[in-house]
XYZ file of C-alpha atoms in Angstrom:
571
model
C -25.152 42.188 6.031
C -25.759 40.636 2.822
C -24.030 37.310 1.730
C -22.347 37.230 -1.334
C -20.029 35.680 -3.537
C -18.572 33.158 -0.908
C -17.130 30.908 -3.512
C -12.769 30.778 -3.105
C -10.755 31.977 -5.851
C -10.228 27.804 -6.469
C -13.319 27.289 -6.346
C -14.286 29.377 -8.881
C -11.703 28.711 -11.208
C -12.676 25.398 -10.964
C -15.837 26.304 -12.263
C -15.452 28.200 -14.890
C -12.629 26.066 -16.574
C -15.275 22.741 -15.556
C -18.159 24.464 -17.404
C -16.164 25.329 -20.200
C -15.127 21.693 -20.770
C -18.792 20.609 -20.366
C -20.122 22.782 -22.862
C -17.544 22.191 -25.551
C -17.958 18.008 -25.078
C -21.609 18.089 -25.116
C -21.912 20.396 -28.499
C -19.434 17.936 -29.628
C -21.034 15.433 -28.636
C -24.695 16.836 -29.940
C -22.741 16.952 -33.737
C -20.885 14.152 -33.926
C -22.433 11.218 -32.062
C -25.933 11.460 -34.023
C -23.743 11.349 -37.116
C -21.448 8.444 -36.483
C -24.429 6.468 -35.157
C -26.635 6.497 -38.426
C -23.157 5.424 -39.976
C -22.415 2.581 -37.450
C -26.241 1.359 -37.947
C -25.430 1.263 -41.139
C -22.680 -0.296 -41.811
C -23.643 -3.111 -38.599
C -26.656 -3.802 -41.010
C -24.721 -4.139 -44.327
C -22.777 -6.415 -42.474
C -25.762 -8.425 -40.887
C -27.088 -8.286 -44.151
C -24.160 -9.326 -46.143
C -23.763 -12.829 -43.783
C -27.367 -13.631 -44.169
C -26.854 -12.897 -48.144
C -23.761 -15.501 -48.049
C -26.215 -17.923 -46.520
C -29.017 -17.606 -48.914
C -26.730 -17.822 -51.511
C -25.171 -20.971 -50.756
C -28.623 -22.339 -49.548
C -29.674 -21.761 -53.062
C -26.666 -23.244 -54.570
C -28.104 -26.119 -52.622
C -31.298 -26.402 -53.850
C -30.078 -26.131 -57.151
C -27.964 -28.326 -56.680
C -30.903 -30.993 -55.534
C -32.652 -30.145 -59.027
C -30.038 -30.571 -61.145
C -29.137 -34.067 -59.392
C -33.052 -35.187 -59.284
C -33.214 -34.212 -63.103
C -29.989 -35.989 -63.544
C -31.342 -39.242 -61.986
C -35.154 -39.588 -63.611
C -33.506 -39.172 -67.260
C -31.064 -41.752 -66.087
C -31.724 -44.757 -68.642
C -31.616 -47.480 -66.308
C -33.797 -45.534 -63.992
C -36.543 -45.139 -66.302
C -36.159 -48.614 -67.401
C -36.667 -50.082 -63.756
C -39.495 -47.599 -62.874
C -41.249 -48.405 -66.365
C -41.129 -52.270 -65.337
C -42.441 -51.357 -61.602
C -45.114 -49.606 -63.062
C -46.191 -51.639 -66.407
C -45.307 -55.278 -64.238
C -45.262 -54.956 -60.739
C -45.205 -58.537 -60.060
C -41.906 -59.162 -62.102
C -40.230 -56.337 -60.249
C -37.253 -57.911 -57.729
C -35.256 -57.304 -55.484
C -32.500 -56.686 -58.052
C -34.607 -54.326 -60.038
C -34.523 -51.859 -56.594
C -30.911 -52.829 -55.850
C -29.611 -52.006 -59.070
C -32.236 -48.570 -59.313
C -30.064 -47.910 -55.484
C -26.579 -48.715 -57.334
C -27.689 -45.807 -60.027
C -29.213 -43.347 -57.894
C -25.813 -43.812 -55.288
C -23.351 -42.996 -58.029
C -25.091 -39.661 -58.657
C -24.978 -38.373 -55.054
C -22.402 -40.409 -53.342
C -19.730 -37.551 -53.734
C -21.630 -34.930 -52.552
C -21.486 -34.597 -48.764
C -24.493 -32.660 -48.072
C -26.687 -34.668 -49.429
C -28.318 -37.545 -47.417
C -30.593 -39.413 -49.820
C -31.747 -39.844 -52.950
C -35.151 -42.014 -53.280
C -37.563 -42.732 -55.696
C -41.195 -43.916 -55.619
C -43.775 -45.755 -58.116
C -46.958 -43.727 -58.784
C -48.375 -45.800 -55.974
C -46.098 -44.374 -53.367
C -44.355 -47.416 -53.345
C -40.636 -46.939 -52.877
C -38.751 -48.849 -55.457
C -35.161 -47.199 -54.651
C -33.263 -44.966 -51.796
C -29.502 -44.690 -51.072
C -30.849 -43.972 -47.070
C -29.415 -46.526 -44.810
C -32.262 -47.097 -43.141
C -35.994 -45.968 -44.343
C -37.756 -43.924 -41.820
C -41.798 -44.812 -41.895
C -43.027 -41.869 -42.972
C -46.340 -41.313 -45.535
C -46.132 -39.234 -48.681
C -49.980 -39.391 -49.309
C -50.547 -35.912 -47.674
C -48.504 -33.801 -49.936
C -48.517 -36.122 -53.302
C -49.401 -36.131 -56.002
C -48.092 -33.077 -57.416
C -47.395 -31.671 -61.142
C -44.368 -29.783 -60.152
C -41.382 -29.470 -57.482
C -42.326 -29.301 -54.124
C -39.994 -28.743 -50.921
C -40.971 -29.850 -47.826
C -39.797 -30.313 -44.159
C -39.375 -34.531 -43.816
C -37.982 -36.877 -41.162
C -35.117 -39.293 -41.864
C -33.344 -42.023 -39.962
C -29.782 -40.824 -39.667
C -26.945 -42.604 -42.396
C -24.281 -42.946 -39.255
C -25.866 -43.296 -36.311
C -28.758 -45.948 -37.215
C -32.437 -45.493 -35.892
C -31.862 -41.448 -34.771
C -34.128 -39.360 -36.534
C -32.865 -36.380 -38.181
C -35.034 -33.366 -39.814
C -34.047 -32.790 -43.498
C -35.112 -30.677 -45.939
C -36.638 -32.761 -49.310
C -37.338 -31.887 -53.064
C -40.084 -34.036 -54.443
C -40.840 -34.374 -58.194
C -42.969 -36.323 -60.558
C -40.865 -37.714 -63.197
C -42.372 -39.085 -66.765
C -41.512 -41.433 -69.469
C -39.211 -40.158 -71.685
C -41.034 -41.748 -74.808
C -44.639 -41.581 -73.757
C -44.282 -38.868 -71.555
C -46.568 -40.676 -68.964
C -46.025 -40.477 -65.037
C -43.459 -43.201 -64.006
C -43.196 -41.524 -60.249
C -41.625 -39.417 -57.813
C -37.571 -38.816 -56.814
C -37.041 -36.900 -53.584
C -33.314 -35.582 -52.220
C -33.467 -35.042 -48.928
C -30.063 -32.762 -47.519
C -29.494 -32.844 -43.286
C -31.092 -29.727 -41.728
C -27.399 -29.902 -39.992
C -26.162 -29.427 -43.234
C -28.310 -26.388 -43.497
C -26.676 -25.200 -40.169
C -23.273 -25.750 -41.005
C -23.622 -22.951 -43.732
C -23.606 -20.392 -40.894
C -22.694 -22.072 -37.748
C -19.248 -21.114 -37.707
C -20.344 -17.660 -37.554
C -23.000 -18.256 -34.676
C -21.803 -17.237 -31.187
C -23.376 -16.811 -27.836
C -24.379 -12.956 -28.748
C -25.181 -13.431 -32.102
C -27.290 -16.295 -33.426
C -28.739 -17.647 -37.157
C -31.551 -19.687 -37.428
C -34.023 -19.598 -40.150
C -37.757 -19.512 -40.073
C -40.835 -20.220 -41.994
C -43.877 -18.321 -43.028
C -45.146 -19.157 -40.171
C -42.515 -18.612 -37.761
C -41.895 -21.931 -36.615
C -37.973 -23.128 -36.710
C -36.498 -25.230 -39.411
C -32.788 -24.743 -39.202
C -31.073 -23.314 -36.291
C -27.155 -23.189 -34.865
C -28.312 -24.289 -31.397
C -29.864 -21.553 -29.986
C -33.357 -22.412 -30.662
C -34.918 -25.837 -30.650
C -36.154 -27.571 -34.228
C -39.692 -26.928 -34.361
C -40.534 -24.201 -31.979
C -41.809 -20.936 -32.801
C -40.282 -17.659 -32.734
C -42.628 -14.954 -31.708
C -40.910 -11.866 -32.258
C -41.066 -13.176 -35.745
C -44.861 -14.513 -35.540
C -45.671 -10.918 -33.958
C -44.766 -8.925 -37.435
C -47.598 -10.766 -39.359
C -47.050 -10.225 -42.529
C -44.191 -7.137 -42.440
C -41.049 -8.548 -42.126
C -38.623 -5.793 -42.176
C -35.079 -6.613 -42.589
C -34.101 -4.992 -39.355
C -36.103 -5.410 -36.012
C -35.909 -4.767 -32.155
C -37.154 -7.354 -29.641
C -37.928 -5.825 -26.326
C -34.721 -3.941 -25.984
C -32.684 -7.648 -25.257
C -31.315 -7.879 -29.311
C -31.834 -6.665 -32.421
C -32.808 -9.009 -35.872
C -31.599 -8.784 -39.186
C -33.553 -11.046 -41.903
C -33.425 -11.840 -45.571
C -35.978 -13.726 -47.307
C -35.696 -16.667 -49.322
C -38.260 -16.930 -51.455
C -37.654 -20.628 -53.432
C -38.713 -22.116 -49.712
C -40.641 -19.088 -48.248
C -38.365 -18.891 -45.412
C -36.673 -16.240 -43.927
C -32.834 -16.722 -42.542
C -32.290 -14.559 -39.713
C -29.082 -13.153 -37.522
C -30.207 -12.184 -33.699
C -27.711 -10.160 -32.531
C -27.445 -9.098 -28.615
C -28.376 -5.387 -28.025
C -24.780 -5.353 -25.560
C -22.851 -6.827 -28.504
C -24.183 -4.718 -31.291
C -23.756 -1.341 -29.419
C -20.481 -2.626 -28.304
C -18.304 -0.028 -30.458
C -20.606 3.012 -29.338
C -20.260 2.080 -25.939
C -16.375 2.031 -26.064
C -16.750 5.180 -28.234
C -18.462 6.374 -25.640
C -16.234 5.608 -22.858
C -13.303 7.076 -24.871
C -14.904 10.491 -24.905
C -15.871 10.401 -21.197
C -12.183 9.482 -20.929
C -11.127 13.022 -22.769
C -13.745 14.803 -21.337
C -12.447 13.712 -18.030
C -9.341 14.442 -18.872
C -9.930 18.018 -19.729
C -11.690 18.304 -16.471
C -8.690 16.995 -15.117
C -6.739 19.591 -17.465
C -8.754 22.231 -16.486
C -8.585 21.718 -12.558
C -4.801 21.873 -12.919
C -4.613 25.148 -14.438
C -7.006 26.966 -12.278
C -5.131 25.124 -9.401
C -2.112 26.987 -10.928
C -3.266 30.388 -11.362
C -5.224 31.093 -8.430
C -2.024 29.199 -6.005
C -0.508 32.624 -7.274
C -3.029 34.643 -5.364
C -4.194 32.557 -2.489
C -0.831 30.210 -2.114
C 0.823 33.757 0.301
C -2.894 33.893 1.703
C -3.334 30.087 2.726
C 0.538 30.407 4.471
C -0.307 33.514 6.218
C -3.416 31.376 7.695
C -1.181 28.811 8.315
C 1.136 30.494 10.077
C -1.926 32.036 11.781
C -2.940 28.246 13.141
C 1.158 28.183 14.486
C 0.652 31.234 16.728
C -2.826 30.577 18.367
C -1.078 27.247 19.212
C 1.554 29.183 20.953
C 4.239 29.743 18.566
C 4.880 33.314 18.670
C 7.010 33.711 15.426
C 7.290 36.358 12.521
C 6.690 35.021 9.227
C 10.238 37.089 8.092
C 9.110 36.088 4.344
C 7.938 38.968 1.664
C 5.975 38.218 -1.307
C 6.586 39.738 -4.859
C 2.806 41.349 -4.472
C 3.108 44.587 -2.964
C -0.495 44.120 -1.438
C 0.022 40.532 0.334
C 3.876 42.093 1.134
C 2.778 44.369 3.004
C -0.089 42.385 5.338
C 2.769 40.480 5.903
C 5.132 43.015 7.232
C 2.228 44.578 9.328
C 1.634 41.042 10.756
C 4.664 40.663 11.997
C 5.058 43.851 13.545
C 1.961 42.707 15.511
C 3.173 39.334 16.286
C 6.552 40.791 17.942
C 4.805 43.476 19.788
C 2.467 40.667 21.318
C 5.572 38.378 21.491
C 7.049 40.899 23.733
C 4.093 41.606 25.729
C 3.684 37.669 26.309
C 6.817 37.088 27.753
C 6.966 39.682 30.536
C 3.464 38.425 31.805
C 4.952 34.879 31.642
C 8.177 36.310 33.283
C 5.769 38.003 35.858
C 3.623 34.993 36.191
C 6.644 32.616 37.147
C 8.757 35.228 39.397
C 4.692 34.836 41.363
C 4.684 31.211 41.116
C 7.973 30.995 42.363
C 7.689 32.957 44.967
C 4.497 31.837 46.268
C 5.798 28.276 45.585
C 9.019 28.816 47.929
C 7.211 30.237 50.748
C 4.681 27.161 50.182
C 7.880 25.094 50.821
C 9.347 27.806 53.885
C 6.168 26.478 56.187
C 6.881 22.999 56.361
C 9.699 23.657 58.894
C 8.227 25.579 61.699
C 5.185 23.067 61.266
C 6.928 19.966 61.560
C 9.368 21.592 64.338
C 6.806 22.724 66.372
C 5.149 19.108 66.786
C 9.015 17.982 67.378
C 10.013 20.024 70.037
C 6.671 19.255 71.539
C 7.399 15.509 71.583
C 11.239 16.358 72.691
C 9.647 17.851 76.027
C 7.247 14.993 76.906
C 10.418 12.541 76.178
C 12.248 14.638 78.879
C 9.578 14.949 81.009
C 9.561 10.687 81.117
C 12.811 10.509 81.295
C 13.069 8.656 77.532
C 16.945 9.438 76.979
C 16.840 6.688 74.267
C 14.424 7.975 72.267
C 15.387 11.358 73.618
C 18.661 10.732 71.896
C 17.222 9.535 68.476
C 14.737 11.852 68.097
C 17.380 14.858 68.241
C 20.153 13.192 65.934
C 16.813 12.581 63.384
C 16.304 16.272 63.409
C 19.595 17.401 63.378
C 19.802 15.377 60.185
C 16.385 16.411 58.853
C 16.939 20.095 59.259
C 20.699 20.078 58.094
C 19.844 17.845 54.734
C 16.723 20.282 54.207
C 18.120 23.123 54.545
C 20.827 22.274 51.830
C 22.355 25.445 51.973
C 19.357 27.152 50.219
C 19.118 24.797 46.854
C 16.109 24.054 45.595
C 17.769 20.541 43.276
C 19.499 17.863 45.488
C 20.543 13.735 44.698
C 18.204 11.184 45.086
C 20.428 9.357 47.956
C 20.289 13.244 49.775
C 16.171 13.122 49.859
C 15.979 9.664 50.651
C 18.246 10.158 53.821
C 15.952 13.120 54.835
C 12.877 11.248 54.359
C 14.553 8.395 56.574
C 15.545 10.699 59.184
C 12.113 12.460 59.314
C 10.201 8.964 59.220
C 12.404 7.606 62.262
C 10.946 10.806 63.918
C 7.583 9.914 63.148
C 8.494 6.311 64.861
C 9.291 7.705 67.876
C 6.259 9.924 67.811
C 3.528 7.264 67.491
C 5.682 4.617 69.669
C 6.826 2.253 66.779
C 3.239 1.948 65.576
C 4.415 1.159 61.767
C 7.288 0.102 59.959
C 9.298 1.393 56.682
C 11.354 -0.051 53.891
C 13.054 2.154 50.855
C 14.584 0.597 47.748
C 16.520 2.394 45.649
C 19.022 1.039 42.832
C 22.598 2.795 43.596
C 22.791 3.665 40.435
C 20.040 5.930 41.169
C 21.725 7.734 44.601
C 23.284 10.758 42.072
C 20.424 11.814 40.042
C 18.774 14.724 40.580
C 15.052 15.695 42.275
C 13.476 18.505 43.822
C 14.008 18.848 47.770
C 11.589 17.591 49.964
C 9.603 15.528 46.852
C 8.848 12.895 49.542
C 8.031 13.965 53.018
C 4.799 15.416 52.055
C 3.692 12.172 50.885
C 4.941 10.489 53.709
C 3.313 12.972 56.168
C 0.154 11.824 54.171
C 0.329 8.216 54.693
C 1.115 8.609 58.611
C -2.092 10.674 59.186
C -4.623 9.571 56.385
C -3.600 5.734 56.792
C -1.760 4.453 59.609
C -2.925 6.713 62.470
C -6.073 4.978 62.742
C -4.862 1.580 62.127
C -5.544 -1.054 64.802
C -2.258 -3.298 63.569
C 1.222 -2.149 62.815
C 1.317 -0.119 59.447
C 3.784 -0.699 56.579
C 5.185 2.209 54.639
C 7.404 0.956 51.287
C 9.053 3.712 49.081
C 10.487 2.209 46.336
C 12.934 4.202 43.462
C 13.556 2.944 40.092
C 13.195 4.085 36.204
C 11.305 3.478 33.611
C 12.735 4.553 30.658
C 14.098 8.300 30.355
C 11.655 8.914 33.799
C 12.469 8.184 37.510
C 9.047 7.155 39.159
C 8.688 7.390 43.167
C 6.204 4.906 44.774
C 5.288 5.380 48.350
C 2.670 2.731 49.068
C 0.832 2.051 52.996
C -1.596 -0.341 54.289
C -3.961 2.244 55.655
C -7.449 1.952 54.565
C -6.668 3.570 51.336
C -8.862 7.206 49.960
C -12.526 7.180 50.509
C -13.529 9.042 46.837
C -15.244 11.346 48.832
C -11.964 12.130 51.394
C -9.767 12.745 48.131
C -10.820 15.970 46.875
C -9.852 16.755 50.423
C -6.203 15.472 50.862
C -5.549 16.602 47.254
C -6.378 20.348 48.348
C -4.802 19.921 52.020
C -6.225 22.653 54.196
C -4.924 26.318 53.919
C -1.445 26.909 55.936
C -0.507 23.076 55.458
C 2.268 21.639 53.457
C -0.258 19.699 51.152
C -0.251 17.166 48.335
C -1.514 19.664 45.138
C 1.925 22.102 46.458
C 3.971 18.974 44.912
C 2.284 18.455 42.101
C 2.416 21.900 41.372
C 5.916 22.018 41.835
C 6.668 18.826 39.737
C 5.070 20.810 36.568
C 6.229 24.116 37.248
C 10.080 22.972 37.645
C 10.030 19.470 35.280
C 6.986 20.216 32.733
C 3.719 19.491 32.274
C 3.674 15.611 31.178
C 5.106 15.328 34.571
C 3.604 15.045 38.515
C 1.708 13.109 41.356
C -0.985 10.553 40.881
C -2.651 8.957 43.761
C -5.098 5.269 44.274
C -6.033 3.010 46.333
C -3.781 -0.171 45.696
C -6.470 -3.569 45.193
C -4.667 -5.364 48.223
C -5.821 -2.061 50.346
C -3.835 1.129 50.846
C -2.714 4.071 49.306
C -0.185 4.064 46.202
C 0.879 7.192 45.517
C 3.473 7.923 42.145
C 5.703 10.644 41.535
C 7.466 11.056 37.975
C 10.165 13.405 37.274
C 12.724 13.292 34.193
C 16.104 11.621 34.733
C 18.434 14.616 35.391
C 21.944 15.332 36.555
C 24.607 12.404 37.956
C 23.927 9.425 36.971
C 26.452 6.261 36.861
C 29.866 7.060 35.969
């Protein structure tokens, strides 16, 4: 037969409501993401763009703020008079010629905070002024002389903490006579590279970073993230295209901005995870809906198909309930004709086999029963027969003692056994017929074992089955103590355990070979035997009750009996 279509309703609702979903996000998706990414990229880079333009801007106001205040000082009148005298009469320049050239240079720069120094130098190099602290030994022979402004990368001994060299960035420039128009020398103004740093390093964070670069890629200024003088070579790798956004090997993205009085370039690295941060929570908003329609989606197919299959799934149900036993009709109808009437068909068949269950049960017990009670009918000519054989050898020797006890044991066996035909009698009833038929069994094998039974009073008047005991009894006299060499011990002992009354008859016989107890539990055909009680114990009590037998670890045979706590009881 060919397979098809073996999907459940559910399942295909689920489906079809699932793919639905899918197909609307991801056209959504496919129209809308493409488009609000081009506009994120482009308003991230506006932004990049628009820090890196505050930053050249006020870098600029720097610089021209260092020209303005160099220009300032070399058309200073004092200053041209002291670097006239250092040139024209070297010899008569003092000490208070430079001091007084440092006093005039100082009050030009001393209120503005991002400046370090201010120095100036003779034609000869020779420095004849500087507001620095301390004069770092540096040469100037390498880059002067020179005709016009020229910045440059110089070291400097820090102004606070003495002897610590700090990286600056310095405007040199000739400066002239103002009469003659004749070289008089050279004013630099040096600001802190920190200073440089400070202009963005508020902004600076661990995922995005500013530092700014030279031609050559080599650092100048930097918030921290890159070390003063190294080279950056994602920027060296671009040659000579530097576009103002770049990727560098999928870790973070660059945004630069040239600044072209130094020929640097000022640059904002921004982490890859940071910069796509809003598209990724974008992102996981839509999943969110999308998952939520799924979600949407399973609920209403869950509704409408529990509308069909709901009366189907609780007829199978039900179905589970009677192979387990429970033979009951449903007694429900359904608002669908259809389902109706399978369910008024199936329980016209489950009354019909209802019926035709319980009268082969009835049959099967009135059998059991039966068989059960002539099971228990055979244990009196059996034991009697062996009696009255042992009553005529006693007469025979002339044993009127034991002659006497043996017949007032019977006499007590028979009349407590017979119980005028009930099946149920009390505890203290079965214990006195197991007494009288074990003080038999003493005079039968000449006192070869003892007994001892312990039972709580308040046990005497609840119920048990008749003859529960002597089987077991029977058992232990010839499995375990007929062969014995020494006098054997047979213990029954009464008590309960909860809502249960447990039996233990216990001998110190050699115990159950575990090939011998297959045997004893299926006692040859004709016999009273061991399985007849436990068969009895179920039939009558239940299954979770019956007869357990093993051999006890000081040697012997322990043999329990559990039946329910029935009938009497204390008052």
């Amino acid at each position: 037969m060919k397979k098809t279509h073996t999907n459940t309703l559910k399942t295909k609702f689920f489906l079809s409501m699932s793919l639905m979903v899918t197909i609307i996000v991801i056209i959504l998706l496919g129209c809308i993401l493409p488009i609000f990414y081009n506009q994120f990229l482009k308003q991230r880079t506006e932004s990049s763009l628009n820090q890196l333009s505050y930053i050249k801007n006020q870098l600029n106001y720097y610089l021209f703020s260092m020209d303005n205040y160099s220009k300032m000082i070399i058309t200073n009148e004092d200053v041209q008079k002291d670097a006239l005298k250092y040139r024209d009469t070297p010899d008569k320049f003092t000490a208070k010629d430079k001091k007084n050239m440092q006093t005039v240079t100082r009050k030009f720069i001393q209120s503005i905070p991002y400046i370090h120094s201010a120095s100036i130098y003779a034609p000869d190099l020779a420095l004849t002024g500087t507001t620095a602290v301390a004069s770092y030994p540096s040469s100037l022979e390498s880059v002067l002389p020179c005709d016009s402004p020229k910045f440059l990368i110089r070291t400097k001994y820090s102004n606070i903490t003495l002897r610590t060299p700090i990286q600056t960035l310095s405007q040199i420039r000739p400066f002239y006579d103002i009469s003659s128009g004749s070289l008089l020398g050279y004013i630099e103004i040096s600001i802190p590279e920190k200073e440089i740093a400070a202009i963005y390093r508020s902004n600076s964070s661990s995922t995005s970073r500013f530092f700014i670069v030279d031609r050559a890629g080599r650092v100048v200024s930097t918030d921290g993230s890159y070390a003063l003088e190294s080279e950056f070579t994602p920027f060296t790798a671009l040659k000579s295209k530097v576009p103002t956004r770049f990727q560098i090997s999928g870790n973070a993205i660059c945004f630069t901005t040239y600044l072209e009085s130094l020929d640097w370039y000022i640059i904002n690295m921004v982490d890859l995870a940071e910069f796509y941060r809003p598209i990724y929570m974008i992102l996981f908003i839509t999943a969110a809906i999308s998952f939520l329609c799924m979600a949407i989606s399973l609920l209403v197919s869950r509704k409408i198909s529990d509308t069909i299959t709901k009366p189907l799934y609780h007829l199978i149900t039900h179905i589970q309930k009677v192979k387990q036993g429970h033979w009951i009709p449903m007694n429900e109808k359904p608002d669908d004709t259809d389902i109706g009437l399978l369910f008024s068909e199936f329980d016209s068949m489950i009354i019909a086999q209802k019926q035709l269950t319980d009268q082969l049960l009835d049959s099967q017990k009135l059998k059991n029963k039966i068989s059960l009670e002539l099971l228990q009918q055979q244990v009196n000519p059996h034991f009697l027969y062996n009696t009255l054989d042992n009553i005529c050898s006693l007469a025979e020797l002339d044993e009127k003692e034991n002659l006497i006890r043996i017949v007032m044991n019977l006499s007590k066996f028979y009349r407590g056994s017979l119980s005028s035909g009930n099946f149920l009698i009390t505890i203290r009833d079965e214990l006195e017929i197991t007494r009288s038929y074990i003080r038999i069994m003493q005079v039968r094998y000449y006192n070869k074992f003892e007994f001892s039974i312990d039972c709580p009073e308040y046990l005497y008047s609840f119920s048990c089955l008749k003859l529960l005991l002597q089987p077991i009894v029977e058992n232990s006299i010839y499995h375990g103590i007929k062969e014995l060499s020494h006098k054997g011990i047979i213990s029954i002992r009464v008590q309960a355990v909860g809502e249960t009354i447990l039996f233990q008859i216990q001998d110190n016989g050699p115990g159950i070979p575990p090939e011998l107890k297959e045997e004893i539990w299926n006692y040859p055909e004709g016999h009273f035997g061991i399985k007849n009680i436990h068969e009895r114990i179920r039939l009558h009590y239940g299954l979770e009750y019956g007869l357990s037998m093993e051999n006890a670890p000081e040697g012997g045979l322990i043999t329990t009996i559990a039946i329910p706590r029935q009938g009497g009881g204390p008052a």
